[in-house]
C-alpha cells in the first residue's frame, strides 16, 4: 500500500471542489444522468480512456441513461489523491 490515503480534512476540502460527489464508505460517488443509453455509454467510453491513461479505474453501475461512478483506491484501502484527480478529470 504505497499510495497514501487522504485524511478526513483533505477529503472534505477536495469535495468542496467536486459538486455532486458524495462520500461513501472508502470512496466517493457521483450519479450522472444522460438523454439515453447511447449518451451514457459514450460517457463511459470517454471515462474508460481517462481511467486507462491514469491507470486508475472506476467501480460503476449503468442502467439505461444512468451511470453511478464510485472511486476508491484499492491499493490504499480508501480514498487517495488519485480518486480526486480522476473525479476532477471526469467532470472536466
Ligand atoms: C497494477 C495497477 O497499477 C493497479 O492495480 C492499479 C490499477 N487501477 C486501480 N484502480 C483503482 N481504483 N484502485 C487501484 O488501487 C488501482 N490500482
Coordinates of C-alpha atoms and ligand atoms in Angstrom, one line a residue:
X1 CA 0.0 0.0 0.0
X2 CA 2.4 2.6 -1.3
X3 CA -0.4 5.1 -2.0
X4 CA -1.3 7.2 1.0
X5 CA -5.0 7.6 2.0
X6 CA -6.4 11.1 2.3
X7 CA -7.3 12.4 5.8
X8 CA -10.9 13.4 6.6
X9 CA -9.9 17.0 6.4
X10 CA -8.3 16.5 2.9
X11 CA -11.4 14.7 1.7
X12 CA -13.8 17.4 2.9
X13 CA -11.6 20.0 1.2
X14 CA -11.5 18.1 -2.0
X15 CA -15.3 17.6 -2.1
X16 CA -15.8 21.4 -2.0
X17 CA -14.3 21.5 -5.5
X18 CA -16.3 18.4 -6.6
X19 CA -20.0 19.3 -6.5
X20 CA -22.3 16.3 -7.0
X21 CA -19.7 13.9 -5.5
X22 CA -20.6 12.4 -2.1
X23 CA -18.5 10.5 0.4
X24 CA -19.4 6.8 0.7
X25 CA -17.5 4.1 2.7
X26 CA -13.9 4.1 1.4
X27 CA -14.6 6.3 -1.5
X28 CA -16.6 9.0 -3.3
X29 CA -19.6 8.5 -5.6
X30 CA -21.5 10.5 -8.2
X31 CA -24.5 9.7 -10.3
X32 CA -24.8 11.0 -13.9
X33 CA -28.0 11.1 -16.0
X34 CA -28.0 11.4 -19.8
X35 CA -30.5 11.7 -22.5
X36 CA -30.4 8.0 -23.3
X37 CA -28.3 4.9 -23.2
X38 CA -26.1 6.0 -26.2
X39 CA -25.1 9.1 -24.4
X40 CA -24.4 7.3 -21.1
X41 CA -22.3 4.7 -22.9
X42 CA -20.4 7.4 -24.8
X43 CA -19.6 9.0 -21.5
X44 CA -18.4 5.6 -20.1
X45 CA -16.2 5.2 -23.2
X46 CA -14.5 8.6 -22.5
X47 CA -14.1 7.8 -18.9
X48 CA -12.6 4.4 -19.8
X49 CA -9.9 6.1 -21.8
X50 CA -9.2 8.6 -19.0
X51 CA -9.0 5.7 -16.5
X52 CA -6.7 3.7 -18.6
X53 CA -4.4 6.7 -19.1
X54 CA -4.3 7.3 -15.3
X55 CA -4.1 3.6 -14.5
X56 CA -6.9 4.2 -12.1
X57 CA -10.2 2.6 -12.7
X58 CA -13.8 3.3 -11.5
X59 CA -16.3 1.0 -10.0
X60 CA -19.5 1.8 -11.8
X61 CA -23.1 0.8 -12.5
X62 CA -25.1 1.6 -15.6
X63 CA -28.7 1.2 -16.3
X64 CA -30.1 2.8 -19.4
X65 CA -29.3 6.6 -19.1
X66 CA -27.8 6.5 -15.6
X67 CA -24.2 5.9 -14.7
X68 CA -23.2 5.7 -11.0
X69 CA -19.5 6.1 -10.5
X70 CA -17.6 5.1 -7.4
X71 CA -14.0 6.0 -6.9
X72 CA -11.7 4.3 -4.4
X73 CA -8.1 3.3 -4.3
X74 CA -7.9 -0.4 -3.7
X75 CA -4.1 -0.2 -3.3
X76 CA -4.7 2.3 -0.4
X77 CA -7.8 0.7 1.1
X78 CA -9.6 4.0 0.9
X79 CA -9.6 7.4 -0.8
X80 CA -6.4 8.8 -2.3
X81 CA -5.4 11.8 -4.4
X82 CA -5.7 9.5 -7.5
X83 CA -9.5 9.4 -6.9
X84 CA -9.8 13.1 -6.6
X85 CA -7.7 13.5 -9.8
X86 CA -9.9 11.1 -11.7
X87 CA -13.1 12.7 -10.4
X88 CA -11.8 16.1 -11.5
X89 CA -10.9 14.7 -14.9
X90 CA -14.3 13.1 -15.4
X91 CA -16.2 16.3 -14.5
X92 CA -14.0 18.3 -16.9
Ligands
LIG1 C1 -1.3 -2.6 -11.1 C2 -2.1 -1.4 -11.3 O1 -1.4 -0.3 -11.4 C3 -3.0 -1.3 -10.1 O2 -3.7 -2.5 -9.8 C4 -4.0 -0.1 -10.2 C5 -5.0 -0.2 -11.4 N1 -6.2 0.6 -11.2 C6 -6.6 0.9 -9.9 N2 -7.8 1.4 -9.8 C7 -8.3 1.7 -8.6 N3 -9.5 2.3 -8.5 N4 -7.6 1.4 -7.5 C8 -6.4 0.9 -7.5 O3 -5.8 0.6 -6.5 C9 -5.8 0.6 -8.8 N5 -4.6 0.0 -8.9

